[in-house]
Every structure is written in C-alpha cells, then in structure tokens.
Tab-separated table of C-alpha atoms in Angstrom:
chain	number	residue	atom	x	y	z
A	1	MET	CA	189.403	24.689	69.822
A	2	ASN	CA	192.731	25.754	71.320
A	3	LYS	CA	196.172	25.133	69.928
A	4	ALA	CA	197.618	21.601	70.283
A	5	THR	CA	199.401	21.067	73.587
A	6	ARG	CA	201.336	17.855	72.893
A	7	THR	CA	202.492	15.858	69.848
A	8	THR	CA	204.282	12.499	69.817
A	9	SER	CA	205.264	10.018	67.108
A	10	LEU	CA	203.941	6.477	67.028
A	11	ARG	CA	204.655	4.200	64.045
A	12	GLN	CA	205.259	7.252	61.831
A	13	HIS	CA	201.774	8.646	62.644
A	14	LYS	CA	201.269	11.758	64.720
A	15	LEU	CA	199.056	11.704	67.799
A	16	THR	CA	197.828	15.152	68.861
A	17	PHE	CA	195.936	15.945	72.019
A	18	LEU	CA	193.569	18.905	71.649
A	19	LYS	CA	191.603	20.693	74.363
A	20	ASP	CA	188.145	22.053	73.603
A	21	ASN	CA	185.998	24.581	75.469
A	22	ASN	CA	184.475	21.857	77.679
A	23	ASN	CA	187.927	20.985	78.979
A	24	SER	CA	187.705	17.491	77.416
A	25	LEU	CA	190.500	15.857	75.472
A	26	GLN	CA	190.369	14.844	71.853
A	27	LEU	CA	192.959	12.522	70.273
A	28	GLN	CA	193.589	13.185	66.579
A	29	THR	CA	195.665	10.915	64.330
A	30	ARG	CA	197.150	12.243	61.127
A	31	SER	CA	198.715	10.328	58.255
A	32	GLN	CA	198.795	10.629	54.507
A	33	SER	CA	196.175	7.939	53.964
A	34	PHE	CA	193.915	8.200	57.006
A	35	LYS	CA	192.585	10.831	59.433
A	36	GLN	CA	190.491	9.837	62.438
A	37	ASN	CA	189.222	11.646	65.556
A	38	ILE	CA	188.693	9.693	68.774
A	39	SER	CA	187.111	11.350	71.789
A	40	ILE	CA	188.276	10.378	75.261
A	41	SER	CA	186.104	11.056	78.270
A	42	PRO	CA	187.523	13.489	80.864
A	43	ASP	CA	187.605	10.855	83.619
A	44	LYS	CA	190.074	8.801	81.589
A	45	LYS	CA	192.355	11.569	80.377
A	46	SER	CA	194.656	11.332	83.421
A	47	GLN	CA	194.965	7.536	83.112
A	48	ILE	CA	196.010	7.294	79.476
A	49	SER	CA	199.523	8.049	78.254
A	50	PRO	CA	199.905	8.860	74.543
A	51	THR	CA	203.212	6.991	74.458
A	52	LYS	CA	201.625	3.755	75.704
A	53	GLN	CA	198.646	3.500	73.370
A	54	ASN	CA	197.896	0.138	71.859
A	55	SER	CA	197.649	0.752	68.085
A	56	VAL	CA	196.783	-1.679	65.317
A	57	PHE	CA	196.302	-1.477	61.557
A	58	LEU	CA	193.063	-2.849	60.238
A	59	ASN	CA	191.955	-2.657	56.578
A	60	GLY	CA	194.652	-0.087	55.836
A	61	GLN	CA	193.623	2.175	58.708
A	62	LEU	CA	195.201	2.937	62.081
A	63	LEU	CA	192.972	2.074	65.025
A	64	THR	CA	194.083	3.556	68.339
A	65	ARG	CA	192.533	2.395	71.601
A	66	PRO	CA	193.362	2.650	75.310
A	67	ARG	CA	195.144	-0.151	77.131
A	68	SER	CA	193.297	-3.412	77.687
A	69	LYS	CA	192.214	-2.654	81.266
A	70	TYR	CA	190.113	0.259	79.986
A	71	ASN	CA	188.729	-1.434	76.875
A	72	GLN	CA	185.354	-2.194	78.367
A	73	GLN	CA	184.888	1.271	79.932
A	74	ALA	CA	186.552	3.759	77.600
A	75	ASN	CA	184.124	6.171	75.938
A	76	LEU	CA	185.348	5.804	72.347
A	77	SER	CA	183.487	7.531	69.560
A	78	THR	CA	182.499	4.799	67.098
A	79	THR	CA	180.566	6.891	64.622
A	80	LYS	CA	183.266	6.646	61.982
A	81	LEU	CA	184.648	3.200	62.778
A	82	GLN	CA	183.947	0.439	60.332
A	83	ASP	CA	182.021	-2.667	61.341
A	84	SER	CA	185.172	-4.777	61.255
A	85	GLN	CA	186.827	-2.424	63.706
A	86	LYS	CA	183.856	-2.642	66.075
A	87	MET	CA	184.022	-6.444	65.930
A	88	PHE	CA	187.714	-6.308	66.725
A	89	LEU	CA	187.106	-4.405	69.952
A	90	ILE	CA	184.218	-6.673	70.947
A	91	GLN	CA	186.246	-9.828	70.302
A	92	GLN	CA	189.175	-8.487	72.312
A	93	ALA	CA	186.899	-7.742	75.273
A	94	GLN	CA	185.317	-11.204	75.061
A	95	GLN	CA	188.672	-12.936	74.912
A	96	GLN	CA	189.928	-11.052	77.938
A	97	GLN	CA	186.780	-11.838	79.885
A	98	ALA	CA	186.997	-15.535	78.990
A	99	GLN	CA	190.671	-15.638	79.915
A	100	GLN	CA	189.939	-14.040	83.278
A	101	GLN	CA	187.200	-16.587	83.985
A	102	ARG	CA	189.541	-19.477	83.144
A	103	SER	CA	192.227	-18.107	85.423
A	104	GLU	CA	189.735	-17.787	88.287
A	105	GLN	CA	188.486	-21.335	87.789
A	106	SER	CA	191.976	-22.906	87.568
A	107	PRO	CA	194.797	-20.556	88.604
A	108	ALA	CA	197.483	-23.281	88.372
A	109	LEU	CA	196.468	-24.261	84.831
A	110	HIS	CA	196.358	-20.618	83.807
A	111	ARG	CA	199.875	-19.990	85.102
A	112	LYS	CA	201.161	-23.055	83.266
A	113	GLN	CA	199.535	-21.948	79.998
A	114	GLN	CA	201.010	-18.489	80.351
A	115	SER	CA	204.484	-19.826	81.149
A	116	ASP	CA	204.349	-22.132	78.127
A	117	LYS	CA	203.860	-19.094	75.888
A	118	VAL	CA	206.984	-17.347	77.158
A	119	LEU	CA	210.443	-18.277	75.930
A	120	LYS	CA	213.005	-18.795	78.652
A	121	TYR	CA	215.609	-16.927	76.661
A	122	ASP	CA	215.018	-14.232	74.051
A	123	LEU	CA	217.589	-13.735	71.336
A	124	PRO	CA	218.895	-10.162	71.396
A	125	LYS	CA	217.510	-7.968	68.620
A	126	ILE	CA	219.867	-5.187	67.592
A	127	SER	CA	218.050	-2.281	65.986
A	128	PRO	CA	219.711	0.037	63.384
A	129	ILE	CA	219.965	2.694	66.091
A	130	LYS	CA	221.534	0.271	68.550
A	131	ALA	CA	223.962	-0.944	65.906
A	132	ARG	CA	225.633	2.447	66.059
A	133	ILE	CA	226.293	2.042	69.791
A	134	PRO	CA	229.903	1.122	70.715
A	135	ILE	CA	230.614	-2.610	70.999
A	136	LYS	CA	231.183	-2.430	74.775
A	137	GLN	CA	227.589	-1.327	75.311
A	138	LEU	CA	226.343	-4.323	73.326
A	139	GLN	CA	228.250	-6.790	75.529
A	140	SER	CA	225.177	-7.633	77.611
A	141	ASP	CA	223.292	-8.683	74.488
A	142	MET	CA	226.173	-10.877	73.371
A	143	ASN	CA	226.329	-12.486	76.825
A	144	GLN	CA	222.625	-13.237	76.524
A	145	LEU	CA	223.178	-14.812	73.119
A	146	ASP	CA	226.039	-16.911	74.512
A	147	LEU	CA	223.828	-18.024	77.408
A	148	PHE	CA	221.092	-18.973	74.967
A	149	LYS	CA	223.516	-21.088	72.938
A	150	ARG	CA	224.842	-22.859	76.037
A	151	GLU	CA	221.305	-23.522	77.254
A	152	GLN	CA	220.519	-25.095	73.884
A	153	ILE	CA	223.607	-27.310	74.228
A	154	LYS	CA	222.393	-28.497	77.626
A	155	GLN	CA	218.859	-29.114	76.402
A	156	ASN	CA	220.154	-31.035	73.401
A	157	LEU	CA	222.604	-33.006	75.547
A	158	ILE	CA	220.486	-34.279	78.437
A	159	LYS	CA	217.434	-36.255	77.470
A	160	SER	CA	216.152	-37.152	80.934
A	161	ALA	CA	217.273	-38.264	84.411
A	162	TYR	CA	215.934	-41.049	86.634
A	163	THR	CA	216.517	-41.971	90.280
A	164	LYS	CA	215.727	-44.729	92.768
A	165	SER	CA	216.778	-45.328	96.373
A	166	GLN	CA	215.887	-48.312	98.545
A	167	ALA	CA	216.708	-49.071	102.167
A	168	GLY	CA	218.658	-52.209	103.008
A	169	LYS	CA	218.049	-54.889	105.639
A	170	ASN	CA	219.939	-55.983	108.756
A	171	GLU	CA	220.902	-59.467	109.968
A	172	ASP	CA	217.339	-60.054	111.202
A	173	ASN	CA	215.955	-59.258	107.744
A	174	LEU	CA	214.353	-56.072	109.068
A	175	THR	CA	214.311	-52.960	106.908
A	176	LYS	CA	216.672	-50.378	108.349
A	177	THR	CA	216.853	-46.599	107.972
A	178	ASN	CA	217.944	-45.629	104.486
A	179	GLN	CA	221.207	-43.724	104.903
A	180	ASP	CA	221.531	-42.902	101.182
A	181	SER	CA	220.507	-39.628	99.532
A	182	PHE	CA	220.694	-38.424	95.948
A	183	ILE	CA	220.937	-35.136	94.029
A	184	SER	CA	219.168	-34.656	90.694
A	185	LEU	CA	219.113	-31.041	89.483
A	186	GLN	CA	218.772	-30.985	85.709
A	187	SER	CA	218.373	-27.188	85.760
A	188	PHE	CA	220.941	-26.405	88.422
A	189	LYS	CA	222.527	-23.074	87.462
A	190	ASP	CA	222.536	-21.259	84.113
A	191	ASN	CA	223.867	-23.836	81.643
A	192	MET	CA	224.660	-26.460	84.297
A	193	SER	CA	223.150	-29.696	85.621
A	194	LEU	CA	224.115	-31.414	88.868
A	195	PHE	CA	223.676	-35.066	89.858
A	196	GLY	CA	225.031	-36.931	92.856
A	197	VAL	CA	224.780	-39.777	95.373
A	198	CYS	CA	225.573	-39.603	99.114
A	199	ASP	CA	226.054	-42.826	101.116
A	200	GLY	CA	225.888	-42.272	104.878
A	201	HIS	CA	227.449	-44.546	107.505
A	202	GLY	CA	227.492	-44.681	111.284
A	203	GLN	CA	224.658	-44.125	113.713
A	204	GLU	CA	223.751	-40.741	112.212
A	205	GLY	CA	224.802	-41.468	108.653
A	206	HIS	CA	221.351	-40.681	107.277
A	207	LYS	CA	221.514	-37.182	108.780
A	208	CYS	CA	224.963	-36.667	107.259
A	209	SER	CA	223.912	-37.667	103.746
A	210	GLN	CA	220.775	-35.541	103.934
A	211	PHE	CA	222.787	-32.542	105.157
A	212	ILE	CA	225.178	-32.888	102.212
A	213	ARG	CA	222.303	-33.296	99.771
A	214	ASP	CA	220.737	-30.053	100.998
A	215	ASN	CA	223.862	-27.895	101.431
A	216	LEU	CA	226.487	-29.003	98.915
A	217	PRO	CA	224.535	-27.710	95.853
A	218	LYS	CA	224.041	-24.349	97.588
A	219	ASN	CA	227.756	-24.040	98.317
A	220	ILE	CA	228.705	-25.013	94.770
A	221	SER	CA	226.320	-22.424	93.353
A	222	SER	CA	227.720	-19.761	95.691
A	223	GLN	CA	231.338	-20.573	94.876
A	224	LEU	CA	230.669	-20.609	91.138
A	225	SER	CA	229.116	-17.162	91.393
A	226	GLN	CA	232.260	-15.879	93.100
A	227	SER	CA	234.744	-17.642	90.774
A	228	PRO	CA	232.935	-18.655	87.567
A	229	SER	CA	236.194	-19.210	85.663
A	230	SER	CA	237.548	-21.892	88.012
A	231	ILE	CA	235.038	-24.723	88.209
A	232	THR	CA	237.323	-27.342	89.800
A	233	GLU	CA	238.481	-24.916	92.487
A	234	SER	CA	234.884	-23.909	93.224
A	235	ILE	CA	233.841	-27.547	93.627
A	236	SER	CA	236.789	-28.339	95.915
A	237	LYS	CA	236.096	-25.315	98.147
A	238	SER	CA	232.403	-26.286	98.279
A	239	PHE	CA	233.243	-29.779	99.571
A	240	ILE	CA	235.502	-28.387	102.291
A	241	ARG	CA	232.963	-25.757	103.312
A	242	THR	CA	230.122	-28.305	103.446
A	243	ASN	CA	232.232	-30.626	105.595
A	244	SER	CA	232.977	-27.771	108.006
A	245	GLN	CA	229.272	-26.947	108.248
A	246	LEU	CA	228.432	-30.621	108.839
A	247	CYS	CA	230.998	-31.091	111.592
A	248	ASN	CA	229.826	-27.907	113.336
A	249	ALA	CA	226.110	-28.773	113.116
A	250	GLU	CA	224.795	-29.149	116.655
A	251	GLU	CA	222.012	-31.543	115.674
A	252	ILE	CA	224.379	-34.080	114.060
A	253	ILE	CA	227.063	-36.038	115.942
A	254	THR	CA	229.840	-36.819	113.472
A	255	THR	CA	232.340	-38.460	115.815
A	256	PHE	CA	231.858	-41.850	114.175
A	257	SER	CA	229.336	-40.905	111.473
A	258	GLY	CA	229.795	-39.501	107.986
A	259	SER	CA	229.003	-39.979	104.320
A	260	THR	CA	230.629	-40.621	100.983
A	261	THR	CA	229.639	-38.370	98.071
A	262	VAL	CA	230.080	-38.435	94.323
A	263	ILE	CA	228.727	-35.648	92.124
A	264	SER	CA	228.816	-34.974	88.385
A	265	LEU	CA	228.461	-31.338	87.338
A	266	ILE	CA	227.660	-30.982	83.626
A	267	VAL	CA	228.746	-27.647	82.130
A	268	ASP	CA	227.938	-27.370	78.412
A	269	ASP	CA	229.400	-30.644	77.079
A	270	THR	CA	231.932	-31.252	79.884
A	271	ILE	CA	231.372	-33.388	83.001
A	272	TYR	CA	233.223	-32.470	86.208
A	273	THR	CA	233.038	-35.437	88.594
A	274	ALA	CA	234.088	-34.935	92.215
A	275	ASN	CA	234.336	-37.927	94.502
A	276	VAL	CA	234.904	-38.557	98.198
A	277	GLY	CA	234.722	-42.243	99.192
A	278	ASP	CA	233.537	-45.313	97.298
A	279	SER	CA	230.351	-44.212	95.581
A	280	ARG	CA	230.971	-44.178	91.845
A	281	SER	CA	230.118	-42.506	88.535
A	282	ILE	CA	230.537	-44.057	85.087
A	283	ILE	CA	229.468	-43.345	81.510
A	284	CYS	CA	228.465	-45.753	78.724
A	285	ARG	CA	230.004	-45.215	75.301
A	286	LEU	CA	228.929	-47.054	72.159
A	287	GLN	CA	231.898	-47.539	69.820
A	288	SER	CA	231.610	-47.293	66.040
A	289	ASN	CA	231.906	-51.098	65.833
A	290	GLY	CA	228.868	-51.523	68.110
A	291	VAL	CA	230.823	-52.479	71.235
A	292	LYS	CA	229.780	-50.831	74.511
A	293	THR	CA	232.461	-49.693	76.959
A	294	ALA	CA	232.186	-48.358	80.503
A	295	ILE	CA	234.276	-45.248	81.172
A	296	SER	CA	235.023	-44.445	84.823
A	297	LEU	CA	234.327	-40.856	85.812
A	298	SER	CA	235.619	-41.380	89.384
A	299	ASN	CA	237.969	-43.546	91.443
A	300	ASP	CA	236.998	-45.406	94.620
A	301	HIS	CA	238.964	-44.185	97.629
A	302	LYS	CA	240.079	-47.344	99.410
A	303	PRO	CA	242.563	-47.155	102.307
A	304	ASP	CA	244.958	-49.682	100.768
A	305	LEU	CA	245.661	-47.558	97.675
A	306	PRO	CA	249.357	-46.547	97.861
A	307	GLN	CA	248.773	-42.798	97.917
A	308	GLU	CA	245.879	-43.044	100.379
A	309	ARG	CA	247.755	-45.446	102.690
A	310	ARG	CA	250.810	-43.170	102.706
A	311	ARG	CA	248.771	-40.156	103.793
A	312	ILE	CA	246.989	-42.086	106.562
A	313	GLU	CA	250.161	-43.564	107.987
A	314	GLN	CA	251.908	-40.165	107.920
A	315	SER	CA	248.950	-38.768	109.879
A	316	GLY	CA	249.342	-41.341	112.667
A	317	GLY	CA	246.849	-43.953	111.468
A	318	ARG	CA	247.178	-47.544	110.278
A	319	VAL	CA	245.561	-49.511	107.469
A	320	GLU	CA	244.618	-53.171	107.869
A	321	PRO	CA	241.489	-55.368	107.726
A	322	TYR	CA	239.484	-56.363	110.766
A	323	ILE	CA	241.204	-59.073	112.799
A	324	ASP	CA	238.961	-61.576	114.626
A	325	PHE	CA	239.710	-63.453	117.852
A	326	ASP	CA	241.567	-66.176	115.956
A	327	GLY	CA	243.853	-63.626	114.288
A	328	SER	CA	242.221	-64.054	110.899
A	329	SER	CA	241.643	-61.117	108.570
A	330	LEU	CA	238.056	-60.353	107.713
A	331	GLY	CA	236.718	-57.993	105.053
A	332	PRO	CA	238.408	-55.065	103.307
A	333	SER	CA	241.228	-52.852	104.570
A	334	ARG	CA	240.123	-50.245	107.092
A	335	VAL	CA	241.433	-47.100	108.781
A	336	TRP	CA	242.365	-47.400	112.472
A	337	LEU	CA	244.034	-45.206	115.063
A	338	LYS	CA	247.639	-46.107	115.757
A	339	SER	CA	246.999	-47.746	119.121
A	340	GLU	CA	243.217	-48.272	119.174
A	341	ASP	CA	240.824	-50.367	117.107
A	342	ILE	CA	238.673	-47.435	116.102
A	343	PRO	CA	237.074	-46.168	113.863
A	344	GLY	CA	237.460	-49.038	111.321
A	345	LEU	CA	236.400	-46.931	108.323
A	346	ALA	CA	236.502	-48.852	105.022
A	347	MET	CA	237.298	-45.725	102.938
A	348	SER	CA	240.074	-43.149	102.958
A	349	ARG	CA	237.948	-40.043	102.204
A	350	SER	CA	234.566	-38.976	103.555
A	351	PHE	CA	232.477	-36.175	104.990
A	352	GLY	CA	232.235	-36.025	108.783
A	353	ASP	CA	233.998	-38.858	110.678
A	354	LYS	CA	235.919	-36.651	113.117
A	355	VAL	CA	237.890	-39.533	114.637
A	356	ALA	CA	238.894	-40.868	111.216
A	357	ALA	CA	239.824	-37.328	110.126
A	358	SER	CA	242.351	-37.201	112.982
A	359	CYS	CA	244.346	-39.989	111.333
A	360	GLY	CA	244.394	-38.973	107.679
A	361	VAL	CA	240.841	-39.397	106.300
A	362	ILE	CA	240.064	-36.230	104.294
A	363	CYS	CA	237.048	-34.616	102.636
A	364	GLU	CA	239.020	-33.076	99.753
A	365	PRO	CA	237.505	-34.466	96.526
A	366	GLU	CA	239.305	-35.983	93.585
A	367	ILE	CA	237.970	-34.149	90.500
A	368	LEU	CA	238.096	-35.688	87.019
A	369	THR	CA	236.814	-34.136	83.783
A	370	HIS	CA	235.221	-35.828	80.796
A	371	LYS	CA	234.332	-34.292	77.429
A	372	ILE	CA	231.106	-35.801	76.141
A	373	GLN	CA	231.688	-37.287	72.702
A	374	GLU	CA	229.758	-39.009	69.969
A	375	GLY	CA	228.580	-42.381	71.232
A	376	ASP	CA	228.237	-41.384	74.905
A	377	LEU	CA	224.773	-42.712	75.715
A	378	PHE	CA	224.129	-42.418	79.448
A	379	MET	CA	225.739	-41.731	82.821
A	380	VAL	CA	225.295	-43.739	86.034
A	381	LEU	CA	225.948	-42.620	89.613
A	382	ALA	CA	225.385	-45.121	92.413
A	383	SER	CA	226.285	-45.969	95.998
A	384	ASP	CA	228.466	-48.996	96.787
A	385	GLY	CA	225.303	-51.004	97.362
A	386	VAL	CA	225.317	-51.360	93.569
A	387	TRP	CA	229.076	-51.634	92.953
A	388	GLU	CA	229.747	-54.215	95.686
A	389	PHE	CA	228.744	-57.133	93.457
A	390	LEU	CA	228.173	-55.584	90.026
A	391	SER	CA	230.943	-54.433	87.690
A	392	ASN	CA	230.793	-51.311	85.537
A	393	GLU	CA	230.333	-53.417	82.409
A	394	GLN	CA	227.489	-55.447	83.918
A	395	VAL	CA	225.647	-52.268	84.889
A	396	ILE	CA	225.814	-50.668	81.420
A	397	ASP	CA	224.835	-53.965	79.757
A	398	MET	CA	221.699	-54.149	81.899
A	399	ILE	CA	220.774	-50.506	81.337
A	400	TYR	CA	221.412	-50.334	77.579
A	401	PRO	CA	218.175	-52.104	76.438
A	402	TYR	CA	216.174	-49.650	78.559
A	403	TYR	CA	218.058	-46.720	77.031
A	404	VAL	CA	217.055	-47.918	73.568
A	405	GLN	CA	213.407	-48.119	74.686
A	406	ASP	CA	213.652	-44.839	76.668
A	407	GLU	CA	212.575	-46.597	79.880
A	408	GLY	CA	214.811	-45.027	82.515
A	409	ASN	CA	212.621	-45.831	85.513
A	410	ALA	CA	212.539	-49.493	84.539
A	411	ALA	CA	216.337	-49.436	84.238
A	412	CYS	CA	216.640	-48.160	87.820
A	413	VAL	CA	214.313	-50.904	89.083
A	414	ARG	CA	216.324	-53.557	87.237
A	415	ILE	CA	219.626	-52.469	88.797
A	416	VAL	CA	218.133	-52.330	92.301
A	417	LYS	CA	216.567	-55.805	92.007
A	418	GLU	CA	219.766	-57.340	90.661
A	419	SER	CA	221.818	-55.747	93.438
A	420	ILE	CA	219.465	-57.055	96.143
A	421	LYS	CA	219.620	-60.557	94.702
A	422	LEU	CA	223.421	-60.567	94.791
A	423	TRP	CA	223.508	-59.208	98.353
A	424	LYS	CA	221.249	-62.058	99.483
A	425	LEU	CA	223.545	-64.602	97.826
A	426	ASN	CA	226.781	-63.201	99.260
A	427	ASP	CA	226.012	-61.658	102.662
A	428	THR	CA	223.710	-61.778	105.665
A	429	VAL	CA	222.717	-58.123	105.246
A	430	ILE	CA	221.562	-55.950	102.348
A	431	ASP	CA	223.107	-52.514	101.923
A	432	ASP	CA	221.162	-49.386	101.004
A	433	ILE	CA	220.990	-49.037	97.218
A	434	THR	CA	220.748	-45.730	95.350
A	435	ILE	CA	221.151	-45.055	91.643
A	436	VAL	CA	220.897	-42.031	89.333
A	437	ILE	CA	220.757	-42.590	85.573
A	438	VAL	CA	221.092	-39.721	83.084
A	439	PHE	CA	220.133	-40.430	79.457
A	440	PHE	CA	221.907	-38.341	76.807
A	441	ASN	CA	220.588	-37.502	73.377
A	442	LYS	CA	222.636	-38.839	70.484
A	443	GLN	CA	225.573	-36.525	69.818
A	444	LYS	CA	226.436	-35.512	66.276
C-alpha cells in the first residue's frame, strides 16, 4: 500500500486516505483508544469529502459513515462493526425512508413539521478561537443577539390581534359597498408590528382605502430600511408618498374621493400612532386601584379645530356646516371652497380628495408616541362608524370582559353589534364599521 496522500483532523481523530494497488480508497481512523478501517468503493470516492463526514461516537468508538444520501448505497465494510453499530445504520436508513414517505404523502404537513423544529433566531455562539477576534468583527453576532432580544420583547408583548369589518346600509336599508379596510401585520418588519384602519369616502372611497392598505405598509418598510433611526420621519414620508401614488393612480379618480387612515406601529415596547382624519386609536389601562382608563393614541382631525381651521382658511377654504334651504345648519363642520359649496368634507386631513387638498386639507399625519406600561391591557383601532355614538370609555368597558376570557373575536362582534344598534336609533343610514383589537400580555 502506498504512502498516505491526505490527512485531516476531525474531532481530534485523524482520517487518512490510503490508495492500494487496485486504485481503491481506504479510510483509516486513528486514535489512542480505537483503530478502525472502512473501505469505500471506487464509484463513491469522488463523491465523498473527508471534511464533511458524518461521525458519531457509539459505545466509546468512533463510527464514520458517508452523508445520509449515500447511506443506503455505500459499500461499507461491516466485518468489524459491532451489532449496535449495524442497528444504528439500519435505523437511520429506516427513519429517512419513513420521513421521505411522509413528505410525499403530505408535503404541507412535512414543511410545517420541519419549520417547527427550526428556531427563528439562533443565539450567537462565540468559540474560544472567535473570542480572540477583534470586537468589530463580532458586531454582527451582537446585532443578532440584540435582534433576538427585541423579538422576544415583541412576542411577550403582543398576545393576539383580532379584526372585523362590516358594510353599512343606505337610506333604503340596502347593504352598500364596504369602503373600510384594515391592516393587521403582527410580524411586520424585524421587531415591529403594524395595525391600522382606513375609512374611504366618496364614489371611489373603497378603492382609495384598499390602495392605502396595500401600499402604505410597503412604503413604511422601505423608508425604515433607508432611515432606521428616524421612525417618525419615515412614517411621515410614507404617508406623503402613498398619497402621491394614490392621486397619480390612473384607475382611481380622487377628485372627490379619499380615505382617512390611522395606524399604530409597535416597535419593541413603544407605539407610534399616525393619524389622518377621524378614525381613532386608543389603549386600555388598568390602574392599580382596579379602575380602567382609556388613553387616546390619536386625535380626530375635525375642520373646526383652531389649528386646522386656520390652515384651511389661509389656503383659501372655509369651514362651516351644511346649510339647508331654510338657512339652518345641519351636521358637523365641513370644508368648502371659498365661493363654491364643494367638496363638503367633514375632516381636515385625508388621503386623496384633490379638490379638498386645494383648500387646505392635507395628508401629513399627526404622530403620537406611547410607551407601553404595566397595566396596559389592549389597543383598539376603529373607523368613525364605531366612534360616532360610542365613547372611548364605553368601548373599553365592553371589551374588557372578553379580554379577561381571551375572546377577542367575540369582542369585535360585540362592538359591531352595539354600533349598528346605535346607528339605527340615531340616523337613517348605517356607516361602515371596522375594528382592530390587539390584546397585550400582562407587563411586569
């Protein structure tokens, strides 16, 4: 037998490939306690790398075998293997065959089982060799550890999220097109979650709200990637960019159509709420004395607010309610052109609405931040179909029993039914109603 041509180290044992007169390879393992020869057939010698062998210890001995895809075909010499080692190889082959059969019978189930076995984030393991590397080279591992910690915060913070949207009815009691849309992305981006409600209005309001639902999250994600340190600025730029895309969309006419939008972006334990219009976001906090309070995460943008009215009037618009033929005021304050009774928008900020935008209605969001504290139980985002006749306190009082019982879907149904009942009692129409409820785990 000729001189050894290659030697490599694996788990402190030496693997030596030897070539005999028949030009076949022989793998020899050497250690202080064990010495074993394994013959490898010539047709496999080009497929097996000595640095990628799959080695195991069994009964104090080192068993070296080719990779799993060759287990059933490799020509291993078993003359000196113990019975337990033979059983090990047989069992491995049987398990692989059974696993392959299961995957062929139910590919979806197999993928789910495999994904359940894999951790989403692996904690960095710094070896003694790596510990001698300069700190700058270890920065990627530390970033991974930081990401893992933030992901754990998010998972521990949000328990679950629930949604429900129902179309309203017109004066003839006929169900109309639902112009509301909602956003519920619990795993939005890295350590972030995103929730929102869009309330469309006008002839093509449903198209506007759906466009915002589909494009605003993409723009926020893109802006955050470009400027991860400035979350509020990224959100504001995303609103403006989405509005520009909406107004330039050929398939949507936004002359007298648009949509309100409120979103809550949760980053670690901080909520960034951006609002345009009169959809609303609140949070329920349970005080130490057992009293529940509703904390507003957004402000409704009504035209008669001093700051909003000032901007509209400076832009050439006017703010007043609708005036009927008798000169009586009807309904809330609205935005009108200086010399024409259009568009009559009942909010001072919105997406779309090109005519209203010409007289001071803007899409720039008002962004408020909230640090989640002990006692914060759940968050609610809803269109004005809910807030028209229900106060913040009434909403959290109705939801709280369902939070205790962990029945979020039932809580959504309760709010929708109560809102419909009040619309029937107070108006001839029923507005579209959309609600998103986010349950938090108890904070320590």
